PDB file of N, CA and C in Angstrom:
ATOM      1  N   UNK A  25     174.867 105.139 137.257  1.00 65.00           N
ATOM      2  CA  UNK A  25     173.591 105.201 136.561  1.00 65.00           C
ATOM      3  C   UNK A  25     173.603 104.194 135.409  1.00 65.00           C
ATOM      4  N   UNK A  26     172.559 103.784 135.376  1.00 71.00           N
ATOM      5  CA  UNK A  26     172.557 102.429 133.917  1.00 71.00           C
ATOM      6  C   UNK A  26     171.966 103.197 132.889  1.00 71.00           C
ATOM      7  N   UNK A  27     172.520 102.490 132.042  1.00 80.00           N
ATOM      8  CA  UNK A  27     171.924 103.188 130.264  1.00 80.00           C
ATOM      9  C   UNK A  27     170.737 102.055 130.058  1.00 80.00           C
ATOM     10  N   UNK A  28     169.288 103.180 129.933  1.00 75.00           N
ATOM     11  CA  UNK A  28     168.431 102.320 129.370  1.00 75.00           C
ATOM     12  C   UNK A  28     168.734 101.433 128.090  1.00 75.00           C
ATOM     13  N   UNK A  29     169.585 101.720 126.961  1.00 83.00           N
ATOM     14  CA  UNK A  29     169.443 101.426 125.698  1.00 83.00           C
ATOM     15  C   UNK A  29     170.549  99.923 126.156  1.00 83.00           C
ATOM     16  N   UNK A  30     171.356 100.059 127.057  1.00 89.00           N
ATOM     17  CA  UNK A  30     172.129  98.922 126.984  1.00 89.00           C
ATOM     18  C   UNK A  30     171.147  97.873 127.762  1.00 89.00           C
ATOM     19  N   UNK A  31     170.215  97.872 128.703  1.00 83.00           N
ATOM     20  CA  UNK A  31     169.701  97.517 129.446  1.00 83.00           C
ATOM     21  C   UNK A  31     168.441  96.411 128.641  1.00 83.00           C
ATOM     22  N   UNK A  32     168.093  97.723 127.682  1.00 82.00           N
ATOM     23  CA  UNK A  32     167.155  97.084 126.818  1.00 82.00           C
ATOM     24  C   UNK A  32     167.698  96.225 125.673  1.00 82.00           C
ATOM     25  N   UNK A  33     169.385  96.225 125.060  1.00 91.00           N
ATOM     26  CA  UNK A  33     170.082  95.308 124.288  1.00 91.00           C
ATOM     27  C   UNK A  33     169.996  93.770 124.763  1.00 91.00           C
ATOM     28  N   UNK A  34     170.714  93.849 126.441  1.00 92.00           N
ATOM     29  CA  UNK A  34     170.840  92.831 127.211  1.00 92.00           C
ATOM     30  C   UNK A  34     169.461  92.057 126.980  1.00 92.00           C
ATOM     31  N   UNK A  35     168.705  92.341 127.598  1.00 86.00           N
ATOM     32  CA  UNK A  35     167.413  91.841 127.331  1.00 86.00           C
ATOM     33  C   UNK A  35     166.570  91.250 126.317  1.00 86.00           C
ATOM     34  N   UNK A  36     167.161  92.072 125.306  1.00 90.00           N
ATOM     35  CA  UNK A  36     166.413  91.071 123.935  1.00 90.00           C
ATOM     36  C   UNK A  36     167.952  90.357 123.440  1.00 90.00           C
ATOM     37  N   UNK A  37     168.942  90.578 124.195  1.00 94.00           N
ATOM     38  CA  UNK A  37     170.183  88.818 123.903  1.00 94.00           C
ATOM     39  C   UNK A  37     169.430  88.277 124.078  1.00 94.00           C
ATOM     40  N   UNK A  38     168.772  88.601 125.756  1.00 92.00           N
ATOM     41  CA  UNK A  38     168.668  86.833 126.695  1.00 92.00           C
ATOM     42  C   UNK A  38     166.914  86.191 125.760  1.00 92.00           C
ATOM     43  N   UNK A  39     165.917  86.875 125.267  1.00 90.00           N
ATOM     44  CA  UNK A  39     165.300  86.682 124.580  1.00 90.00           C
ATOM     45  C   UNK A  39     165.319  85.949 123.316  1.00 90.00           C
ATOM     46  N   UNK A  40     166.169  86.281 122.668  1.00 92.00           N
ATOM     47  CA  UNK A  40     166.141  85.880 121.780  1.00 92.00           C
ATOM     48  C   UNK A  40     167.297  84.457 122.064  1.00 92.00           C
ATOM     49  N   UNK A  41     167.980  84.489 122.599  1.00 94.00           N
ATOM     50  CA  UNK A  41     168.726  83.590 122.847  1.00 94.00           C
ATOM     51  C   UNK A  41     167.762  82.202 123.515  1.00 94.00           C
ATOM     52  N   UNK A  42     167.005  82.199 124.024  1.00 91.00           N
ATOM     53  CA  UNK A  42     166.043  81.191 124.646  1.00 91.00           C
ATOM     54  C   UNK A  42     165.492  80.410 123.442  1.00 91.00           C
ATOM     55  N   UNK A  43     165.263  79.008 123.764  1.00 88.00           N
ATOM     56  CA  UNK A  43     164.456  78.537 123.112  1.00 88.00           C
ATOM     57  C   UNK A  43     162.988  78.429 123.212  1.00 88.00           C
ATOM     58  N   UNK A  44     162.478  78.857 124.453  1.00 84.00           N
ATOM     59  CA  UNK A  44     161.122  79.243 124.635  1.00 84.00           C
ATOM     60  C   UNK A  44     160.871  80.748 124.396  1.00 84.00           C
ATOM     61  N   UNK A  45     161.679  81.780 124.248  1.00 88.00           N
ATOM     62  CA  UNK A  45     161.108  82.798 124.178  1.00 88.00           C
ATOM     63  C   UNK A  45     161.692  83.699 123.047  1.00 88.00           C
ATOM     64  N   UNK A  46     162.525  83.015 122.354  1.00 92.00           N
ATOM     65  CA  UNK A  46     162.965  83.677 120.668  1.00 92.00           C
ATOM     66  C   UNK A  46     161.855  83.045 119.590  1.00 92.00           C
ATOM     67  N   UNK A  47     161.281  84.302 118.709  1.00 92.00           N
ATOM     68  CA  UNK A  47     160.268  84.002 117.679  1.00 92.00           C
ATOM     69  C   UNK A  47     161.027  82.781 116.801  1.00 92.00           C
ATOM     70  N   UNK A  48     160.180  82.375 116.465  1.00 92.00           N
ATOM     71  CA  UNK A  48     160.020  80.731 115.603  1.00 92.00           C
ATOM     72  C   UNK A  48     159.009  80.947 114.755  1.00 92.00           C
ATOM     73  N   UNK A  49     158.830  79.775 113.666  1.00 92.00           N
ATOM     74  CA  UNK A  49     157.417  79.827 112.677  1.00 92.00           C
ATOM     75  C   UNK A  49     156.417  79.951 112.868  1.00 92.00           C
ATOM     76  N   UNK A  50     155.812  79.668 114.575  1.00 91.00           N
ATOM     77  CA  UNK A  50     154.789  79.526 115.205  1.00 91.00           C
ATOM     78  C   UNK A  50     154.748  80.792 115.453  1.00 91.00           C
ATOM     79  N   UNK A  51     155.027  81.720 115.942  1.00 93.00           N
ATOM     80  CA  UNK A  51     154.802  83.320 116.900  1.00 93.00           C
ATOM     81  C   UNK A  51     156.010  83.668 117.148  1.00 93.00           C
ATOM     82  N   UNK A  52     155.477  84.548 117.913  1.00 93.00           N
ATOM     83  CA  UNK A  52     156.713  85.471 118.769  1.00 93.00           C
ATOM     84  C   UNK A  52     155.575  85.678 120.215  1.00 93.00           C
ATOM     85  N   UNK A  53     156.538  85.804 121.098  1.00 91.00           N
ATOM     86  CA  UNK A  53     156.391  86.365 122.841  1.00 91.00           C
ATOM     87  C   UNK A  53     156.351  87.816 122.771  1.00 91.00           C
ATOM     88  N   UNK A  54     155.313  88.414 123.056  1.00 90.00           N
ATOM     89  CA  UNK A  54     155.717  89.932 123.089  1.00 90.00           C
ATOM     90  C   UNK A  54     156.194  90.529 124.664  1.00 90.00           C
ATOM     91  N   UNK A  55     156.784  90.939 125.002  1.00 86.00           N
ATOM     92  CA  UNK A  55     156.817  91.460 126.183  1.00 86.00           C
ATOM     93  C   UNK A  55     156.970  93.500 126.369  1.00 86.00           C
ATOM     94  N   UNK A  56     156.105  93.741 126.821  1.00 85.00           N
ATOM     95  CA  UNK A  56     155.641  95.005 127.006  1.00 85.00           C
ATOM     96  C   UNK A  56     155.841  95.765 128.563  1.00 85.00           C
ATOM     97  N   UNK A  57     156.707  96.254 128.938  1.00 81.00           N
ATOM     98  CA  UNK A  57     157.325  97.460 129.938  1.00 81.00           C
ATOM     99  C   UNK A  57     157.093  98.759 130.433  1.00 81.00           C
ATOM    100  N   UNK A  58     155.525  99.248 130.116  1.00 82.00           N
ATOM    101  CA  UNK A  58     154.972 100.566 129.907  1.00 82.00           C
ATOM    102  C   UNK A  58     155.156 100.856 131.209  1.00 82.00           C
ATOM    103  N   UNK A  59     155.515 102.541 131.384  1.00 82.00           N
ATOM    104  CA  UNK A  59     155.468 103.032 133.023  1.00 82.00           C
ATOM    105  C   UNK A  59     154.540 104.513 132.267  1.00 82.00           C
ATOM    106  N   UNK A  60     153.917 104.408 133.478  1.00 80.00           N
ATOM    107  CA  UNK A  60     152.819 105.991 133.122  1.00 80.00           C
ATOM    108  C   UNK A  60     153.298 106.876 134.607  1.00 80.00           C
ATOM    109  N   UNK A  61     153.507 108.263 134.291  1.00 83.00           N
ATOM    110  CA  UNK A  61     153.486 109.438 135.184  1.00 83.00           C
ATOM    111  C   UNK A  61     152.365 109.476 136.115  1.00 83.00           C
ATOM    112  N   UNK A  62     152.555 108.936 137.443  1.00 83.00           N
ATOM    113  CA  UNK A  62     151.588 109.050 138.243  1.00 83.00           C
ATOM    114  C   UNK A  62     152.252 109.963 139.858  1.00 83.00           C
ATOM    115  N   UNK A  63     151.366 110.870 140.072  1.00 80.00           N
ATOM    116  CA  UNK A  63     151.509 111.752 141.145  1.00 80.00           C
ATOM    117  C   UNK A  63     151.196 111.296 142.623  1.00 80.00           C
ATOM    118  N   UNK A  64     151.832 111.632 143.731  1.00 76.00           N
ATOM    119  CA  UNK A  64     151.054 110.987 145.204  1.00 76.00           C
ATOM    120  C   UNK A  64     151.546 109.513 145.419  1.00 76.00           C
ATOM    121  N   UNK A  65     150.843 109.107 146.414  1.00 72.00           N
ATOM    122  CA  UNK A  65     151.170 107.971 146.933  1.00 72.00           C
ATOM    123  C   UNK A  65     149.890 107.208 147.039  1.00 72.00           C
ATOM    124  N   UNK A  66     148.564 107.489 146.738  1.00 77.00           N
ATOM    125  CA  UNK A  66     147.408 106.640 146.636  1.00 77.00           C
ATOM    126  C   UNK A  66     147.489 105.541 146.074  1.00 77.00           C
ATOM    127  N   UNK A  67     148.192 105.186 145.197  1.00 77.00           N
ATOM    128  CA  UNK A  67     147.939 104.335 144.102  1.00 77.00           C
ATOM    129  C   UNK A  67     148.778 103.426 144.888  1.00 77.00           C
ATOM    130  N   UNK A  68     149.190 102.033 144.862  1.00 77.00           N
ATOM    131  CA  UNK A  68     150.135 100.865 144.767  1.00 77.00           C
ATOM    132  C   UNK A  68     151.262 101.175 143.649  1.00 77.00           C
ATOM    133  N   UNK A  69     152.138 100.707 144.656  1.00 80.00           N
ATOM    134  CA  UNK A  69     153.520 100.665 143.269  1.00 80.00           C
ATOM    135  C   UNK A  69     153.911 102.020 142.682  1.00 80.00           C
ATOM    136  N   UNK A  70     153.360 103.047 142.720  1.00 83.00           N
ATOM    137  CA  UNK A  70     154.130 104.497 142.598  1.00 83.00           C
ATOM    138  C   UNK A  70     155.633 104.883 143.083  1.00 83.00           C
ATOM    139  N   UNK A  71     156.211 104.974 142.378  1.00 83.00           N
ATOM    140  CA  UNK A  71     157.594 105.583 142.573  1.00 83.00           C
ATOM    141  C   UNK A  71     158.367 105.439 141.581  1.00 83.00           C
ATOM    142  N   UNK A  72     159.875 106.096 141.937  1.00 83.00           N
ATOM    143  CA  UNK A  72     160.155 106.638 140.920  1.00 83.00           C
ATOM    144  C   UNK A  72     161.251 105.655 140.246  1.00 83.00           C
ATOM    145  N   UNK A  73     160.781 105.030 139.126  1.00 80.00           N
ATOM    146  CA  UNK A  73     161.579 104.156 138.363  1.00 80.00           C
ATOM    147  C   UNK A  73     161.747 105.051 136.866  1.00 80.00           C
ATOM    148  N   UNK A  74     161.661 103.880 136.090  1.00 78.00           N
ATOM    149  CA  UNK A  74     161.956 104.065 134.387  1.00 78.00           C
ATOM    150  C   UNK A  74     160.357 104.201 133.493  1.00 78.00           C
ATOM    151  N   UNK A  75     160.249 105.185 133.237  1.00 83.00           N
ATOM    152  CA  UNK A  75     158.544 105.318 132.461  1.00 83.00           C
ATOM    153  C   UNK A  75     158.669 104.999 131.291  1.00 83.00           C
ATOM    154  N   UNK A  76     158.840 103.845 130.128  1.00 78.00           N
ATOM    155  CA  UNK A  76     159.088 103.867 129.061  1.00 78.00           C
ATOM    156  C   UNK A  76     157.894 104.621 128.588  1.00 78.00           C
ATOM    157  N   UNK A  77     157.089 105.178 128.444  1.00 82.00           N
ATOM    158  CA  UNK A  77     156.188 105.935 127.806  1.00 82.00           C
ATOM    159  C   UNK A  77     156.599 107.481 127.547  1.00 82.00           C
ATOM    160  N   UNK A  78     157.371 107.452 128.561  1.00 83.00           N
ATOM    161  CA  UNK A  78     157.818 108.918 129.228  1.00 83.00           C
ATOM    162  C   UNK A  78     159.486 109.290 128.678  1.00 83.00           C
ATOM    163  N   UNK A  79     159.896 107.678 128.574  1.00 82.00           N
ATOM    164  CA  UNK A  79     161.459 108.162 128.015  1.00 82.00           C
ATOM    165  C   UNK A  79     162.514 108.755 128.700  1.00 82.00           C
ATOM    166  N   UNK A  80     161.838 108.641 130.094  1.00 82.00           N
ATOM    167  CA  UNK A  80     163.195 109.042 131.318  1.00 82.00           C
ATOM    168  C   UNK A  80     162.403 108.473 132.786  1.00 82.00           C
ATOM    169  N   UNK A  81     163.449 108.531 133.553  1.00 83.00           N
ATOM    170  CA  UNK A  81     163.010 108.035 134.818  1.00 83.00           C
ATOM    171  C   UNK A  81     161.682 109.463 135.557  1.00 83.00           C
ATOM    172  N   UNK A  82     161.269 108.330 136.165  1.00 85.00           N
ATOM    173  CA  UNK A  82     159.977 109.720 137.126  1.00 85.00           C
ATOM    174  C   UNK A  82     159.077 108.948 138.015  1.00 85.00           C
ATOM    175  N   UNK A  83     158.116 109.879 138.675  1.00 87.00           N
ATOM    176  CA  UNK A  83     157.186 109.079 139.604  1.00 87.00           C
ATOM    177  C   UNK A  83     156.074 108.599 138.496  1.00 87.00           C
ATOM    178  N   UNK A  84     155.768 107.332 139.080  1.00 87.00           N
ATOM    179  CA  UNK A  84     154.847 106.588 138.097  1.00 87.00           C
ATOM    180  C   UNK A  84     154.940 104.871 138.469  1.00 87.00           C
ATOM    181  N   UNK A  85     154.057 104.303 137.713  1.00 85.00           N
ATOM    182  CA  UNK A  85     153.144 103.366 138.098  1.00 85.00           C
ATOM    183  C   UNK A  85     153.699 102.304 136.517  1.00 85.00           C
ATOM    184  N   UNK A  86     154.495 101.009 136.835  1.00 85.00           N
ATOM    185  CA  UNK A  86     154.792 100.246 135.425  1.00 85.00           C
ATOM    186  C   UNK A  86     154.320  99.240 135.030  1.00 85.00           C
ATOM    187  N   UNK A  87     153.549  98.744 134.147  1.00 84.00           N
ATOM    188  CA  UNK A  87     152.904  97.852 133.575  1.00 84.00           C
ATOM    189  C   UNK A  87     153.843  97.188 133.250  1.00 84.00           C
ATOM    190  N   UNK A  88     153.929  95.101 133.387  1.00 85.00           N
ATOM    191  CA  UNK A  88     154.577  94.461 132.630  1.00 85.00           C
ATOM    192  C   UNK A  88     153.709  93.769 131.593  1.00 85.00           C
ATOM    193  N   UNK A  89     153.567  93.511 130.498  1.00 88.00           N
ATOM    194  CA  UNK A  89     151.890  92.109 130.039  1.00 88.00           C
ATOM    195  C   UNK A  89     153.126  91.524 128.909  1.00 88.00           C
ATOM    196  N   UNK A  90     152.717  90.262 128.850  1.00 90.00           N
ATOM    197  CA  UNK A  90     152.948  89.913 127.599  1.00 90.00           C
ATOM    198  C   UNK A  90     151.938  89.352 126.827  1.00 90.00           C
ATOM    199  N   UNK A  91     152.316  88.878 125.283  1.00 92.00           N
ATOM    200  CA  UNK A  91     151.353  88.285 124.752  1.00 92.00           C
ATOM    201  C   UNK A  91     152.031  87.785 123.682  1.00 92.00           C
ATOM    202  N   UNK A  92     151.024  86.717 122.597  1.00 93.00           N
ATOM    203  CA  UNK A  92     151.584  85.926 122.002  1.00 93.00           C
ATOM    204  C   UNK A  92     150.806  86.359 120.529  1.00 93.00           C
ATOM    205  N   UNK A  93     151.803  86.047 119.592  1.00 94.00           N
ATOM    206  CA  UNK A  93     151.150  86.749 118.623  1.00 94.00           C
ATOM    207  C   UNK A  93     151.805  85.761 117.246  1.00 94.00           C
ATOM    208  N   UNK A  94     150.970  85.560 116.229  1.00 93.00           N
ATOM    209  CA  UNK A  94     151.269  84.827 114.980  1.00 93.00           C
ATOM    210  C   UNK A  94     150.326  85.114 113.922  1.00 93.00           C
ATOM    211  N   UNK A  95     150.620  84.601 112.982  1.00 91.00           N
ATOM    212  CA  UNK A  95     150.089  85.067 111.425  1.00 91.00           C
ATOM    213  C   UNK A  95     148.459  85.406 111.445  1.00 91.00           C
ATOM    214  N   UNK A  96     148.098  84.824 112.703  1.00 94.00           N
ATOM    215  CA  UNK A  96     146.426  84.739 112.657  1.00 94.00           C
ATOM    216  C   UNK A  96     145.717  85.624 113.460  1.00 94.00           C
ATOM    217  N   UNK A  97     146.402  86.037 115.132  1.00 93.00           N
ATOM    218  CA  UNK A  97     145.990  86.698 115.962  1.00 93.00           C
ATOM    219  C   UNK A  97     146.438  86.685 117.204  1.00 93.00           C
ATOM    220  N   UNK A  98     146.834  87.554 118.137  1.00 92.00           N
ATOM    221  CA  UNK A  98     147.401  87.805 119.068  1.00 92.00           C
ATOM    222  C   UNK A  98     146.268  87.662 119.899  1.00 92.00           C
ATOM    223  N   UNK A  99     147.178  87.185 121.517  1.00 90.00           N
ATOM    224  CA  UNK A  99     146.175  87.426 122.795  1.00 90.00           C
ATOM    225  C   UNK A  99     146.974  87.094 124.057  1.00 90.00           C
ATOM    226  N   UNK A 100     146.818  88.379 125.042  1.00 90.00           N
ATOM    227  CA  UNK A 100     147.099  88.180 126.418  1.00 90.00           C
ATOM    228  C   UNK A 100     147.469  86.812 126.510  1.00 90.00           C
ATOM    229  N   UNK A 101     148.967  87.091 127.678  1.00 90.00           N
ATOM    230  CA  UNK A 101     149.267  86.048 128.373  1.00 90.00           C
ATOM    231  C   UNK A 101     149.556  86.484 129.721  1.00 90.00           C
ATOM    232  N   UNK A 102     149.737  87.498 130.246  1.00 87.00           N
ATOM    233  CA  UNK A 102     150.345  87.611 131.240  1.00 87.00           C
ATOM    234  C   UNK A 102     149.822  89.617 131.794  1.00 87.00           C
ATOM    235  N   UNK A 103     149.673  89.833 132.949  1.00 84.00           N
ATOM    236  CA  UNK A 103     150.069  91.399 133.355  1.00 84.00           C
ATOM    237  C   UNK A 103     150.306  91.417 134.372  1.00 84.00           C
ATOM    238  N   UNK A 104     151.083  92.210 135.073  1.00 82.00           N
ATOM    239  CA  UNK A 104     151.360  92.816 136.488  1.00 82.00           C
ATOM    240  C   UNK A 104     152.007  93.977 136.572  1.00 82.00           C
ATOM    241  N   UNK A 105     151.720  94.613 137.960  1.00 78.00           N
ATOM    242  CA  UNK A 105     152.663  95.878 138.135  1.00 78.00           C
ATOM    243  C   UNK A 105     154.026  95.288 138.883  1.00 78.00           C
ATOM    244  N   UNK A 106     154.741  96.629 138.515  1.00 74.00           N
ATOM    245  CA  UNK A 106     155.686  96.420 138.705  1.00 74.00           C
ATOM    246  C   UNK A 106     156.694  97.098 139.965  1.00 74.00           C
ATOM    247  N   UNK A 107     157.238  96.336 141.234  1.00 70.00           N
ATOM    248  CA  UNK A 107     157.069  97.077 141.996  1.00 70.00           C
ATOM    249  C   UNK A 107     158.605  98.248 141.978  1.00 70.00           C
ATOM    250  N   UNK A 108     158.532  99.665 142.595  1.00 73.00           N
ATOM    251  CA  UNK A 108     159.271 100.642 142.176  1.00 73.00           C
ATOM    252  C   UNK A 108     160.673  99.900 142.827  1.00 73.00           C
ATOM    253  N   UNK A 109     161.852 100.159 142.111  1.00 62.00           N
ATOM    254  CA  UNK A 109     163.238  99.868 142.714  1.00 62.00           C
ATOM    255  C   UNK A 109     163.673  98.273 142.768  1.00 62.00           C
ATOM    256  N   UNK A 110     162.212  97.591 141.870  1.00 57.00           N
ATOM    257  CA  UNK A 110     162.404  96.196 142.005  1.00 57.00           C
ATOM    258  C   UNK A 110     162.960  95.435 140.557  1.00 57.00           C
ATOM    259  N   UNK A 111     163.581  94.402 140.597  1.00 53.00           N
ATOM    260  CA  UNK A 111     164.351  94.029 139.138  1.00 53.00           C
ATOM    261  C   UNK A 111     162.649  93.236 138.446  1.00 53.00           C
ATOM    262  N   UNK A 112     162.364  92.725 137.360  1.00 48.00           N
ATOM    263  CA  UNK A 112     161.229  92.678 136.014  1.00 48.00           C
ATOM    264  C   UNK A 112     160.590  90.945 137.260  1.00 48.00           C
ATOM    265  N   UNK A 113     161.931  90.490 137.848  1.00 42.00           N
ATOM    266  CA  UNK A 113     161.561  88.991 138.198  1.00 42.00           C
ATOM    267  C   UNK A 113     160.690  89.110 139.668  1.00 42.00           C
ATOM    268  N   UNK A 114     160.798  90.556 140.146  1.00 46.00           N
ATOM    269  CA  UNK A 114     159.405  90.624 141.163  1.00 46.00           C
ATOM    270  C   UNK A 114     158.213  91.819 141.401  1.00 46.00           C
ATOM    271  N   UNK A 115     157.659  91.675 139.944  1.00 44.00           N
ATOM    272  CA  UNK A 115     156.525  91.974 139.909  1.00 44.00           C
ATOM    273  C   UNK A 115     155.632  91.128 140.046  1.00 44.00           C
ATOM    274  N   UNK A 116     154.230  91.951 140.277  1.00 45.00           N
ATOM    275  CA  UNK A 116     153.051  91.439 140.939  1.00 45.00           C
ATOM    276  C   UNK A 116     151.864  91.418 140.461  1.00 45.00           C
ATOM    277  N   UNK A 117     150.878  90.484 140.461  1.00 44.00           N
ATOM    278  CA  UNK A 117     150.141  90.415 139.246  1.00 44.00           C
ATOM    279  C   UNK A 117     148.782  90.869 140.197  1.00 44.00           C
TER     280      UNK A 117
END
């Protein structure tokens, strides 16, 4: 089983470690991971991953978006779901 908290360390290394995607004077990259509790199989992409909203694994549906944000005002860059059992690099917009 993986530890979310190490999972989520790793991740803001490789972040911040980038030169395109560690904050600078200009902004910061936000990147956002939300999973919501969703029931059934109607929906696309339901199953059972990591719900960060939820704070443990469950059935549900995960938002990736990012956005860009600096001294003046933030705005969308990016959203997709995310598909269940799949690693962040194949989600679907």
């Amino acid at each position: 089983m993986w530890d979310p908290g190490a999972v989520n360390a790793r991740r803001l290394e490789l972040l911040l470690a980038g030169e395109a995607t560690a904050p600078h004077a200009g902004g910061v990259l936000v990147v956002d991971d939300s999973g919501d509790r969703k029931e059934g199989t109607a929906t696309a992409r339901v199953g059972r991953q990591w719900l960060g909203r939820v704070g443990k694994t469950g059935n549900g549906v995960v938002t990736v978006t990012t956005l860009w944000a600096d001294r003046r005002m933030s705005y969308p860059l990016h959203a997709g779901a995310l598909h269940p059992g799949a690693s962040a690099c194949r989600w679907q917009e």
